PDB file of C-alpha atoms and ligand atoms in Angstrom:
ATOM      1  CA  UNK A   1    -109.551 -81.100 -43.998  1.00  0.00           C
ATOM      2  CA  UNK A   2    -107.872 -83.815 -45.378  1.00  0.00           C
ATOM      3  CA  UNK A   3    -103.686 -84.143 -44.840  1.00  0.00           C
ATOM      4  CA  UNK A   4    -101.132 -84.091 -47.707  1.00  0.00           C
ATOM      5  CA  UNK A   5     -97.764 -84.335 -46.625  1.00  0.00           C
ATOM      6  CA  UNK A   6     -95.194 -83.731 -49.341  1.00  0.00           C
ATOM      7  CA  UNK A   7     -92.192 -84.273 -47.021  1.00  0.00           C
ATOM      8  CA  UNK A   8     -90.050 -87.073 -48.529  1.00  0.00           C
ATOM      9  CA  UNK A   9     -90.627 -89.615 -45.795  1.00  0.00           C
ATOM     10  CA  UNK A  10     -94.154 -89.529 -46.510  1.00  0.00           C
ATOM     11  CA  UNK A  11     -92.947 -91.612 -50.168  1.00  0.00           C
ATOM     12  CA  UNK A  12     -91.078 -94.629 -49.816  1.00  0.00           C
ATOM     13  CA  UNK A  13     -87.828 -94.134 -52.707  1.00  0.00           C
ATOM     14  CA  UNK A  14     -88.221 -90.358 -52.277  1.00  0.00           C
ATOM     15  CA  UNK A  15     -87.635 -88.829 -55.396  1.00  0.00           C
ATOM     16  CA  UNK A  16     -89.343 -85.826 -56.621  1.00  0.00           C
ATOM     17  CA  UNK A  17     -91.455 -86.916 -59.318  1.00  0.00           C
ATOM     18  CA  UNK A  18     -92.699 -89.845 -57.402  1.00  0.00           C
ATOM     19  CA  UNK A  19     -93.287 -87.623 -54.144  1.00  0.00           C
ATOM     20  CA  UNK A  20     -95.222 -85.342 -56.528  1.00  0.00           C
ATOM     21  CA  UNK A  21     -97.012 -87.966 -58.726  1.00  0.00           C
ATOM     22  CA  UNK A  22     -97.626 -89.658 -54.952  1.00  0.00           C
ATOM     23  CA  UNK A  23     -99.284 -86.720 -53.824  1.00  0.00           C
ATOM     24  CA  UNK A  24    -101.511 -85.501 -56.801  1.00  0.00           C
ATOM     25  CA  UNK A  25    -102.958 -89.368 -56.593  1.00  0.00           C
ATOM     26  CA  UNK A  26    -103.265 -89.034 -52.820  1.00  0.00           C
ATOM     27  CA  UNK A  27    -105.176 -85.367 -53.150  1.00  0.00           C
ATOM     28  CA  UNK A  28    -107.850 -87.414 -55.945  1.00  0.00           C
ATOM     29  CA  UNK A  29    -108.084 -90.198 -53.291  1.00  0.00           C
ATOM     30  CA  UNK A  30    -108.968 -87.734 -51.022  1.00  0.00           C
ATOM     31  CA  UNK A  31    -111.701 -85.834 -53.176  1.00  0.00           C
ATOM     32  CA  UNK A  32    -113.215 -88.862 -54.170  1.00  0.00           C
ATOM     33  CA  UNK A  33    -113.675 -89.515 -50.636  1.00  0.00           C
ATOM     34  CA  UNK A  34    -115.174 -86.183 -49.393  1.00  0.00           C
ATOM     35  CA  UNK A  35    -112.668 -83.897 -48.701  1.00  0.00           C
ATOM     36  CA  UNK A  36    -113.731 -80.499 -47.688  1.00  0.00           C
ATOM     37  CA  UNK A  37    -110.065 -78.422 -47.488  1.00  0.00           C
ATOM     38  CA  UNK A  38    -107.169 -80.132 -49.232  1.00  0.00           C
ATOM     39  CA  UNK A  39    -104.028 -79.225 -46.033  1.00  0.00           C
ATOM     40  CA  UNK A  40    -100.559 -79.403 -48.278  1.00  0.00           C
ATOM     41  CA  UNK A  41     -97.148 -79.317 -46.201  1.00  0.00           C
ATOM     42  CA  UNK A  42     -93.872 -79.053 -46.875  1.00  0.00           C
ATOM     43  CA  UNK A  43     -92.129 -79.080 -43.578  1.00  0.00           C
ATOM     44  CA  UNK A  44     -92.224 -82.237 -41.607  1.00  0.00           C
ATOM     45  CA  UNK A  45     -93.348 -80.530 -37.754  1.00  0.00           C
ATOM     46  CA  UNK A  46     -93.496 -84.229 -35.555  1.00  0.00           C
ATOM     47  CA  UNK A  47     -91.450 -83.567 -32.590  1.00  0.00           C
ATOM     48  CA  UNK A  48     -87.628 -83.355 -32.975  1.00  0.00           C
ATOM     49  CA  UNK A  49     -88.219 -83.363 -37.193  1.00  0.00           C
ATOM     50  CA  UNK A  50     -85.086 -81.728 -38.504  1.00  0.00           C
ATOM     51  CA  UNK A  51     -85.987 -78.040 -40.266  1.00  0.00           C
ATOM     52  CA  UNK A  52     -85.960 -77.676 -43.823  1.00  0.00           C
ATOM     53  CA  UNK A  53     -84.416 -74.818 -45.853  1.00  0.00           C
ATOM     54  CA  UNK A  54     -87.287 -72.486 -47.304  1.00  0.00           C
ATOM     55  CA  UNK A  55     -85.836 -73.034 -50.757  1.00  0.00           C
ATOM     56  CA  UNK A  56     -86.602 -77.121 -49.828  1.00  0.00           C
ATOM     57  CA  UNK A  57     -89.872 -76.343 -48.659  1.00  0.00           C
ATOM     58  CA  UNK A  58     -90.674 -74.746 -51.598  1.00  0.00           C
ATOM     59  CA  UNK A  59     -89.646 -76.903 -53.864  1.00  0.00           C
ATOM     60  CA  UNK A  60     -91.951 -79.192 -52.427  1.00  0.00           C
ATOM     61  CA  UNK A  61     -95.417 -77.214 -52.052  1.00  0.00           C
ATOM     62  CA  UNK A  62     -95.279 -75.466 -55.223  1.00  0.00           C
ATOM     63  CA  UNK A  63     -95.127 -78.048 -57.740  1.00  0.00           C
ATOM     64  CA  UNK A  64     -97.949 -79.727 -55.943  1.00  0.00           C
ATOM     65  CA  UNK A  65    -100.462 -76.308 -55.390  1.00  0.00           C
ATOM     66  CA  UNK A  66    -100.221 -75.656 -59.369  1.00  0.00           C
ATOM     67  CA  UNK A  67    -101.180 -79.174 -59.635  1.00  0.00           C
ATOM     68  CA  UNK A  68    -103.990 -78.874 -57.550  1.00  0.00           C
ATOM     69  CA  UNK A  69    -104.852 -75.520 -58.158  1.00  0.00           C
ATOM     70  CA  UNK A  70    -107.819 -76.312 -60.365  1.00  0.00           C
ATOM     71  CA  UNK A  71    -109.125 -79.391 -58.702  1.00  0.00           C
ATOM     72  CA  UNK A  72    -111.789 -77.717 -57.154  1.00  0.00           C
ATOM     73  CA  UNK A  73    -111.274 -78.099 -53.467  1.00  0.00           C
ATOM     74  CA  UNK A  74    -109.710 -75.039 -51.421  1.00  0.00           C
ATOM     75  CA  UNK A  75    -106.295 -75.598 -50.965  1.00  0.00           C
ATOM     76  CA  UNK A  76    -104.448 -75.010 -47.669  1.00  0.00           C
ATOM     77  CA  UNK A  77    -100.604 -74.666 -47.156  1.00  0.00           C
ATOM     78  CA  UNK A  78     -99.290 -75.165 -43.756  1.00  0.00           C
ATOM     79  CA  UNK A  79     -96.517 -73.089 -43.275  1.00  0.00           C
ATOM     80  CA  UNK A  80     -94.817 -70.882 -40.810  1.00  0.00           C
ATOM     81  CA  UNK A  81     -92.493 -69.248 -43.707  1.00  0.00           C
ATOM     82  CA  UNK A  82     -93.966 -65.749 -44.891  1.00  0.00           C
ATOM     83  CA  UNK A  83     -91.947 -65.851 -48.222  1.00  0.00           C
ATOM     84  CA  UNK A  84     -93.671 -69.690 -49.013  1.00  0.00           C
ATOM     85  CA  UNK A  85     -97.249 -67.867 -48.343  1.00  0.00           C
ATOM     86  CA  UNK A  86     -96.649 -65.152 -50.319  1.00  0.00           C
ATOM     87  CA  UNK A  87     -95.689 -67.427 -53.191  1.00  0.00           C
ATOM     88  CA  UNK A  88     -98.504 -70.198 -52.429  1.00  0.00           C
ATOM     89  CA  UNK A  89    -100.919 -67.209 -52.560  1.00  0.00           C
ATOM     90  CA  UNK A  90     -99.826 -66.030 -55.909  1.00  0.00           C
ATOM     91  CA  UNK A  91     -99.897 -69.815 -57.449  1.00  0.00           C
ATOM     92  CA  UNK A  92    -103.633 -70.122 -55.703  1.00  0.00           C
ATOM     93  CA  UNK A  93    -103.773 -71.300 -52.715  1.00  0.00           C
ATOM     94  CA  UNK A  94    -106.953 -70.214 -50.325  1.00  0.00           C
ATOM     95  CA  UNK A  95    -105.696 -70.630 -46.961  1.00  0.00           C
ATOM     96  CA  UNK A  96    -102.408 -70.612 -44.821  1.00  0.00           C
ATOM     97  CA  UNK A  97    -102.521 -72.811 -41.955  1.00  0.00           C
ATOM     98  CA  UNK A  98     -99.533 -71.249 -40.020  1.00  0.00           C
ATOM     99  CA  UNK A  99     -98.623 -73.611 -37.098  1.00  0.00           C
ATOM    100  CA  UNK A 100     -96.481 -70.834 -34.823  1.00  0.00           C
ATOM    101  CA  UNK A 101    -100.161 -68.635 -35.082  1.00  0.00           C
ATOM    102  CA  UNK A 102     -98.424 -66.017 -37.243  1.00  0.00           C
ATOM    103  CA  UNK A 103     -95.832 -64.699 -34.713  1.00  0.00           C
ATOM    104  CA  UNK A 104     -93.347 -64.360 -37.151  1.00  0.00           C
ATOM    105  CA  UNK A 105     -92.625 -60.525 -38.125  1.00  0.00           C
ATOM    106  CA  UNK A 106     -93.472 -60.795 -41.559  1.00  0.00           C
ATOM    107  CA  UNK A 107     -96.276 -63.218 -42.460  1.00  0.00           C
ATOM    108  CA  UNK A 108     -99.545 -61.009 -40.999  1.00  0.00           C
ATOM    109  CA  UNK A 109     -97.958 -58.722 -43.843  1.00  0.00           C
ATOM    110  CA  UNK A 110     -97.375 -62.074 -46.027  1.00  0.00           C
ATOM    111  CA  UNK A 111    -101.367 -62.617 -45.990  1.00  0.00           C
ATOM    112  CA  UNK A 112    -103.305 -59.294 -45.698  1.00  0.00           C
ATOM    113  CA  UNK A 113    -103.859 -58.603 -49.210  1.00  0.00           C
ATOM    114  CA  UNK A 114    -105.181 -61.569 -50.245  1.00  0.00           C
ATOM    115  CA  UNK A 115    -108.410 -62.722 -49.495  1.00  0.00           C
ATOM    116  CA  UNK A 116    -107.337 -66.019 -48.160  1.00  0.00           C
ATOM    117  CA  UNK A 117    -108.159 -67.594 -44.639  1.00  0.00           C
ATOM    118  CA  UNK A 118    -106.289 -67.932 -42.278  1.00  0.00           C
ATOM    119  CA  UNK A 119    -105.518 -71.203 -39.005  1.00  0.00           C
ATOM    120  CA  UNK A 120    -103.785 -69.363 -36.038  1.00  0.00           C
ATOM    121  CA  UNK A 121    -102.424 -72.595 -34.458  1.00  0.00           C
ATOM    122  CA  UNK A 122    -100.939 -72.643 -30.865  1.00  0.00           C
ATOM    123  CA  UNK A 123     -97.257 -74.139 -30.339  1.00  0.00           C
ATOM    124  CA  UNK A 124     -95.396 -73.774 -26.690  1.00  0.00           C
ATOM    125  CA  UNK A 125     -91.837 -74.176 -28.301  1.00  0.00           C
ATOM    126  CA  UNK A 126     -90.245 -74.795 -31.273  1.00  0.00           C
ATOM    127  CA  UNK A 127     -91.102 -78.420 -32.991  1.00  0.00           C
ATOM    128  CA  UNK A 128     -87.677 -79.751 -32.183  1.00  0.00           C
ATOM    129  CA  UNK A 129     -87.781 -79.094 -28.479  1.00  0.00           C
ATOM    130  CA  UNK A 130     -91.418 -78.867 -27.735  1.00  0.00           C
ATOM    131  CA  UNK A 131     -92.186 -81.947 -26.191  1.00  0.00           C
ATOM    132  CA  UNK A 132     -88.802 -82.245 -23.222  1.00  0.00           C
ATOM    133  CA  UNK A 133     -90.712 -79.973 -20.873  1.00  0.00           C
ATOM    134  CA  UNK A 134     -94.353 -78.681 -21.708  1.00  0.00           C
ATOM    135  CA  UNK A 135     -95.179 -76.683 -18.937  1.00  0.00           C
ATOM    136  CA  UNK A 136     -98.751 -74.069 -17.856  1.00  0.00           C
ATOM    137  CA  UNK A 137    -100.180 -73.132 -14.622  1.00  0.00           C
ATOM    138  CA  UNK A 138    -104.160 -73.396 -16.719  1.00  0.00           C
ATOM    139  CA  UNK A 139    -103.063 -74.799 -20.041  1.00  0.00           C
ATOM    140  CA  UNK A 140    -106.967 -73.731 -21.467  1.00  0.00           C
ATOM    141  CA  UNK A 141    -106.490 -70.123 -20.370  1.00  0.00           C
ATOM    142  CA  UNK A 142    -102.947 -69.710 -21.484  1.00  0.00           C
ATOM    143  CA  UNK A 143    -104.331 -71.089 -25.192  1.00  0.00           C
ATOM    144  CA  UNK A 144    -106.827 -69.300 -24.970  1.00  0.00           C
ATOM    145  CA  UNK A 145    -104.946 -65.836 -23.858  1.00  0.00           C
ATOM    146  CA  UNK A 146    -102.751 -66.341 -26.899  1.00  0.00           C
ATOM    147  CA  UNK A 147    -105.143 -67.024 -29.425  1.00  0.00           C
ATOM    148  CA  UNK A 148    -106.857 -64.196 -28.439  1.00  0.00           C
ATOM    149  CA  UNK A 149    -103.893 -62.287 -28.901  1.00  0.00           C
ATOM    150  CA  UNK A 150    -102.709 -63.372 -32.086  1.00  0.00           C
ATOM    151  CA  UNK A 151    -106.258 -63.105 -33.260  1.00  0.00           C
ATOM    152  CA  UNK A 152    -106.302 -59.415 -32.256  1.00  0.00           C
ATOM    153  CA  UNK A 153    -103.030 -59.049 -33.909  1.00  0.00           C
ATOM    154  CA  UNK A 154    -104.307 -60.299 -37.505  1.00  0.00           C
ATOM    155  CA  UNK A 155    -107.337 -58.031 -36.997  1.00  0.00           C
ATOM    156  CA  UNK A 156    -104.626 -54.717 -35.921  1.00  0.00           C
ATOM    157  CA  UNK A 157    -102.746 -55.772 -39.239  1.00  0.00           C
ATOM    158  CA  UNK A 158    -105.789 -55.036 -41.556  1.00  0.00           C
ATOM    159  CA  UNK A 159    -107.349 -58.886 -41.326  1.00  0.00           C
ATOM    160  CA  UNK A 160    -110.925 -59.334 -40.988  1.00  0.00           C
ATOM    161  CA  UNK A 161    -111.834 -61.709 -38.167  1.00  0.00           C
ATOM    162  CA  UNK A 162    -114.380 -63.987 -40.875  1.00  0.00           C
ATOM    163  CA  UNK A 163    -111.170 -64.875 -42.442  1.00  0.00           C
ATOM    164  CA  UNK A 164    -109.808 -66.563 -39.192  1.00  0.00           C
ATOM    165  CA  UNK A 165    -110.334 -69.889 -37.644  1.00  0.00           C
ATOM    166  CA  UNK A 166    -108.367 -70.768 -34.215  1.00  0.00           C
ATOM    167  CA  UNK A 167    -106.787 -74.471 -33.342  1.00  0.00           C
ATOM    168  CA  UNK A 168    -105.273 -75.468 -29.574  1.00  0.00           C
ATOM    169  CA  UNK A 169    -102.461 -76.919 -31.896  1.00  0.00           C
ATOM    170  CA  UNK A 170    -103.031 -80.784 -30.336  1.00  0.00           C
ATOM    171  CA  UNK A 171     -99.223 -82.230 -29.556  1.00  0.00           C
ATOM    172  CA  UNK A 172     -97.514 -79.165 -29.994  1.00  0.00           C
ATOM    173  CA  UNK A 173     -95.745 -78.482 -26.908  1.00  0.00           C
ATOM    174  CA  UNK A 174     -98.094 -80.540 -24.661  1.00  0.00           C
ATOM    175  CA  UNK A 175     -98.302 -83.215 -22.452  1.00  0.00           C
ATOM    176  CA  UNK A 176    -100.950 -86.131 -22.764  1.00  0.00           C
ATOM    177  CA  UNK A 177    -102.925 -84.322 -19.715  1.00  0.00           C
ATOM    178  CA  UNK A 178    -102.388 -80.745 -21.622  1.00  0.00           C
ATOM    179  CA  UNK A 179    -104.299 -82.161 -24.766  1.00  0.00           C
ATOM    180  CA  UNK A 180    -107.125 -84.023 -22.778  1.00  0.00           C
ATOM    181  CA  UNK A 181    -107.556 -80.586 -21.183  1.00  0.00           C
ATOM    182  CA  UNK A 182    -108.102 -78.708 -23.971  1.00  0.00           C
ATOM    183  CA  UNK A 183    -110.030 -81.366 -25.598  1.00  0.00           C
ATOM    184  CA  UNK A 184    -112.444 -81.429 -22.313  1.00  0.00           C
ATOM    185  CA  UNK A 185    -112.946 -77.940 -22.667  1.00  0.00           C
ATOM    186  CA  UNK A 186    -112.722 -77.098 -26.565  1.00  0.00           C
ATOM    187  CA  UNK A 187    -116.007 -75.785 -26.514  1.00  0.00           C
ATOM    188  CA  UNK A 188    -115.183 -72.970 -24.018  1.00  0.00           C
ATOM    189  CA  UNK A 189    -111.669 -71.718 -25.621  1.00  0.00           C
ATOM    190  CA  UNK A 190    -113.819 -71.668 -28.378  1.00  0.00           C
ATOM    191  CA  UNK A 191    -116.104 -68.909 -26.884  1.00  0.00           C
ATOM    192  CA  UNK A 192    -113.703 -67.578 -25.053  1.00  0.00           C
ATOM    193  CA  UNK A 193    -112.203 -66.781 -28.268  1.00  0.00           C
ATOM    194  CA  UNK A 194    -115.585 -66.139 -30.389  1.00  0.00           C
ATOM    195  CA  UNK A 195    -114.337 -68.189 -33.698  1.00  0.00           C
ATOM    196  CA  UNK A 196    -114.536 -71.602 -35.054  1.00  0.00           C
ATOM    197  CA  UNK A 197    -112.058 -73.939 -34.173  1.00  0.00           C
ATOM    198  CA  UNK A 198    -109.825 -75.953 -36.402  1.00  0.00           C
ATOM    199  CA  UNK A 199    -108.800 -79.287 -34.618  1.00  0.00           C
ATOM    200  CA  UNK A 200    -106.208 -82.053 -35.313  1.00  0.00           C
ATOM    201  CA  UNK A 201    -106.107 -84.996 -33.343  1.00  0.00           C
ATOM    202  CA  UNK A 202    -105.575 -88.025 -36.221  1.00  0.00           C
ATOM    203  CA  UNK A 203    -103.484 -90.308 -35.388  1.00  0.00           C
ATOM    204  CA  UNK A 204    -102.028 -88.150 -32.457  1.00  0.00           C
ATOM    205  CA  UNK A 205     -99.954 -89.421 -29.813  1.00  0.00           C
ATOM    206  CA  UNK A 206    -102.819 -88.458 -27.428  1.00  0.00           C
ATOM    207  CA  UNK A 207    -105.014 -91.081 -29.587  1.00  0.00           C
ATOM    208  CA  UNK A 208    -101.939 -93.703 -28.680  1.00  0.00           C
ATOM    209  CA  UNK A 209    -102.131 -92.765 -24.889  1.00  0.00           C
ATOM    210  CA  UNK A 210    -105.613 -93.785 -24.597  1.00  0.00           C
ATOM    211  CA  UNK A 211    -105.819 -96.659 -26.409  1.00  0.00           C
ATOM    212  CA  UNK A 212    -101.942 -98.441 -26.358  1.00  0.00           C
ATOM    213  CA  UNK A 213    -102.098 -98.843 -30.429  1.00  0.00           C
ATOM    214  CA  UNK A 214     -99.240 -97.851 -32.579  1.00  0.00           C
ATOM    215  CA  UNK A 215     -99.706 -94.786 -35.090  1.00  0.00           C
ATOM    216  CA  UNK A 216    -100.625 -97.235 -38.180  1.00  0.00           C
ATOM    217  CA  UNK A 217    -103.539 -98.494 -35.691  1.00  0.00           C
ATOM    218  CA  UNK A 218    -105.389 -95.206 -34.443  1.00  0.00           C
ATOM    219  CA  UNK A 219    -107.961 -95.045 -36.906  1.00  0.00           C
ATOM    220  CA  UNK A 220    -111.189 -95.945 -34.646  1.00  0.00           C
ATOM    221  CA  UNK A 221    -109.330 -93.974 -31.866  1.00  0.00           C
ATOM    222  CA  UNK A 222    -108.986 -91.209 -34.462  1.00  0.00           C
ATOM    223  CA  UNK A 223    -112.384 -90.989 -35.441  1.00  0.00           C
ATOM    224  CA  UNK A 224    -113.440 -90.670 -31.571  1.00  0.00           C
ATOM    225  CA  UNK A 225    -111.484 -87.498 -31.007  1.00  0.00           C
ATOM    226  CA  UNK A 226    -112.891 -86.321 -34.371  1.00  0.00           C
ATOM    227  CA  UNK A 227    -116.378 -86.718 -33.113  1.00  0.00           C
ATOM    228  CA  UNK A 228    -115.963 -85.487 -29.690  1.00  0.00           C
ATOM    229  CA  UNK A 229    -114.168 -82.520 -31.415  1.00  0.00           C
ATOM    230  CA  UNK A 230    -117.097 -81.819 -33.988  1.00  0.00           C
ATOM    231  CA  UNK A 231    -119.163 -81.980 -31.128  1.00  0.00           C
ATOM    232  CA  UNK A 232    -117.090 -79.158 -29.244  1.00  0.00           C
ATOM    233  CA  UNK A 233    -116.708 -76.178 -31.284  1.00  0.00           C
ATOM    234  CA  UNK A 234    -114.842 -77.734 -33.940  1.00  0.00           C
ATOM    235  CA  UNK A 235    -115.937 -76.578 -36.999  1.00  0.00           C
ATOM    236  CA  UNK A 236    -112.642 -77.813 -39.637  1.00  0.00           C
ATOM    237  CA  UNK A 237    -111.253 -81.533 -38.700  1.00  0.00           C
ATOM    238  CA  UNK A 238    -107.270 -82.393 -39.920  1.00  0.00           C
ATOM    239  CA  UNK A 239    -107.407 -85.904 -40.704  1.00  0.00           C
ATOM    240  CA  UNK A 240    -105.424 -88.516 -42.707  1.00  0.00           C
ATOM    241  CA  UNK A 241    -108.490 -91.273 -43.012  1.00  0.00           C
ATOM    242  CA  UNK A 242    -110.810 -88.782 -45.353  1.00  0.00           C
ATOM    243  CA  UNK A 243    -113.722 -91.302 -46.151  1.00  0.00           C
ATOM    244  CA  UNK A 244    -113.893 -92.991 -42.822  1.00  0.00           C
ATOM    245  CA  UNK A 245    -113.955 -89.416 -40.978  1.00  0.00           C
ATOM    246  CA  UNK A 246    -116.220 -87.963 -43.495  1.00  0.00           C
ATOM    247  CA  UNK A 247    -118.745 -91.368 -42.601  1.00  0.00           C
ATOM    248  CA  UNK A 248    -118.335 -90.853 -38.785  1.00  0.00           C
ATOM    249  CA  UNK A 249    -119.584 -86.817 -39.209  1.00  0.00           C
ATOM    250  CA  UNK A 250    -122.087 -87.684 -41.697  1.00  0.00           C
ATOM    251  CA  UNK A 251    -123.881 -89.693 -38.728  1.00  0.00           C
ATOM    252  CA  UNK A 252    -123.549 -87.596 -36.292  1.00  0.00           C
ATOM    253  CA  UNK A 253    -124.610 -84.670 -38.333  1.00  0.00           C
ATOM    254  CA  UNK A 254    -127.808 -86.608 -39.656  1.00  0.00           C
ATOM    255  CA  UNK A 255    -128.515 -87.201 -35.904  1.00  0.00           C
ATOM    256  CA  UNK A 256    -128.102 -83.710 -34.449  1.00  0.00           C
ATOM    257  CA  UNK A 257    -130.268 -82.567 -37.577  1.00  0.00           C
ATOM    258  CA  UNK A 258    -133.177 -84.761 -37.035  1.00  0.00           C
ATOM    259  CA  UNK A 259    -133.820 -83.416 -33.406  1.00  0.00           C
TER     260      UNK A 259
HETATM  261  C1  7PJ B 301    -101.580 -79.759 -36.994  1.00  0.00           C
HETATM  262  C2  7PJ B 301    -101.225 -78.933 -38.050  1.00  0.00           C
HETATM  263  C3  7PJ B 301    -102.697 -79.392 -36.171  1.00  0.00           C
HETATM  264  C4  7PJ B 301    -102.962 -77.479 -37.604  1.00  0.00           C
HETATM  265  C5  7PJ B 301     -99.846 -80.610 -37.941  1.00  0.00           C
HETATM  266  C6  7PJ B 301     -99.543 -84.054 -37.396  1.00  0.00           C
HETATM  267  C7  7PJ B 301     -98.562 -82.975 -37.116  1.00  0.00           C
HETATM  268  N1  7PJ B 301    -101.901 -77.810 -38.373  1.00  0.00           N
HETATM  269  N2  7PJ B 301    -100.124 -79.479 -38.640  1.00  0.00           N
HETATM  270  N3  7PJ B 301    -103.343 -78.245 -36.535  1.00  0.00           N
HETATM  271  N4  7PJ B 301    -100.709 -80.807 -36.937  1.00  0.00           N
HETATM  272  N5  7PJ B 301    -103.648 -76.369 -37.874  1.00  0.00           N
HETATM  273  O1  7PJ B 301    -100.405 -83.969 -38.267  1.00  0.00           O
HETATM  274  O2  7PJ B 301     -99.425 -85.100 -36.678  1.00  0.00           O
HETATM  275  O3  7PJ B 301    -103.068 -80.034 -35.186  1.00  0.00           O
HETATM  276  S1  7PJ B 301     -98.506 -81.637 -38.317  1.00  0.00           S
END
C-alpha cells in the first residue's frame, strides 16, 4: 500500500492545483513502481497535527479519487469522517482505512452497503494528544481486545468479516517500547484476532529510535520493519518508498516460496 498524502505540507507552494497535479504524478510514480493499494489522505494525523474541517478534507480527497478512479489500482481513503466515506464510496473508492477503527457513531453505517474493505486501525487518544502519556498494563492484549471488538462490531452492523483487515495502528498513542511490543508479537494479535493485518511502520518514529536517523533517512530502517512485518502476519504494508519496499518483499517472497 503505497502513501499519498494530499495534505498541503506534503507540496512545497501549496496551492490546489499543484497539490493535485503533485499527487496524480506521485500515484503514477507509485504504479510504475508496484503499488498494490493506492492509501489517499486528506487529514494530516502526525502527533499534535492541527484538525481539518470535513469540508477541507474533502476538498482535498475528492478531486484526487476521480482522478485516480480509473487508474487501475484499488484506491484507499484514510479517513475517520463518515460523511467523506460515504462520498469517496460514491466517486469509487474500494477501501476506507479509518484510523479511530470505526468508533465513530455513524461510519459502520457510512460503509455497509458498499462492497468496499475495510482497515480497523487502533489509536489510544486523539492524534493531537496521543503521544504526552501512552499508557497499558499488556499493550498486545489491550490491541488485541479492541480490535476484536471493533471487528465484532462491523460484523453486528451487517459487515462481512472477508471485507476486514486489522492494524496495531504503529505511533498512535504509543511509546517506542509499546510499538516494539506489538511488533515482537504481530503474529499472535494477529491470531488472536483471526484476520490479516495491515501494518505501517515507514519512516516511523520507532524506525528513528532504533537507528538515530532523521525521518528523510529511514529508508533501510524502513524496509527492516517492513520485512519483519511481512514475516509476522502482515499481509498489506503502508509505505512511502513503493519500489524499494516492493524489491525487499519480492526477495523474501521468492525465498519463502522456494522452500
Ligand atoms: C497509519 C495510517 C498506519 C493505517 C497513518 C504516518 C502517519 N493508517 N495512517 N496504519 N499511519 N491503517 O504515515 O506516519 O500505521 S498516518
Amino acid at each position: 500500500m503505497g502513501i499519498l498524502n494530499v495534505t498541503p505540507d506534503s507540496f512545497s507552494d501549496g496551492g490546489q492545483f499543484a497539490a493535485l497535479d503533485g499527487a496524480i504524478s506521485h500515484a503514477e510514480r507509485m504504479i510504475a513502481d508496484g503499488v498494490d493499494i493506492i492509501d489517499i489522505g486528506g487529514e494530516s494525523t502526525r502527533p499534535g497535527a492541527p484538525p481539518v474541517s470535513v469540508e477541507q478534507e474533502l476538498s482535498r480527497v475528492m478531486p484526487v479519487v476521480y482522478a485516480l478512479r480509473d487508474c487501475g489500482k484499488p484506491l484507499s481513503v484514510d479517513t475517520r469522517r463518515p460523511l467523506v466515506m460515504r462520498e469517496v464510496l460514491m466517486a469509487g473508492a474500494d477501501m476506507i482505512n479509518d484510523i479511530e477503527g470505526f468508533r465513530h457513531p455513524d461510519s459502520l453505517a457510512a460503509v455497509r452497503d458498499s462492497d468496499c474493505a475495510l482497515c480497523i486501525m487502533h489509536m489510544q487518544g486523539e492524534p493531537q494528544s496521543m503521544q504526552q502519556a501512552p499508557h497499558y498494563d499488556d499493550v498486545v492484549a489491550e490491541v488485541g481486545a479492541f480490535l476484536r471488538e471493533r471487528v465484532a462490531a462491523a460484523e453486528r452492523a451487517g459487515i462481512a468479516r472477508q471485507r476486514i483487515c486489522i492494524d496495531p495502528g504503529y505511533g498512535f498513542g504509543k511509546t517506542f517500547d509499546h510499538n516494539l511490543k506489538l511488533l515482537a508479537w504481530q503474529s499472535e494479535l494477529q491470531q488472536a484476532v483471526g484476520l490479516p493485518v495491515l501494518a505501517g511502520l515507514s519512516r516511523k518514529s520507532t524506525i528513528g529510535h532504533l537507528t538515530g536517523k532523521p525521518v528523510e533517512q529511514r529508508l533501510a530502517g524502513s524496509l527492516g520493519a517492513a520485512l519483519f512485518a511481512a514475516m509476522n502476519g502482515a499481509r498489506i504494508i503502508r509505505v512511502h518508498d513503493v519500489a524499494e519496499t516492493v524489491d525487499a518483499l519480492k526477495v523474501w517472497e521468492a525465498a519463502r516460496r522456494a522452500r
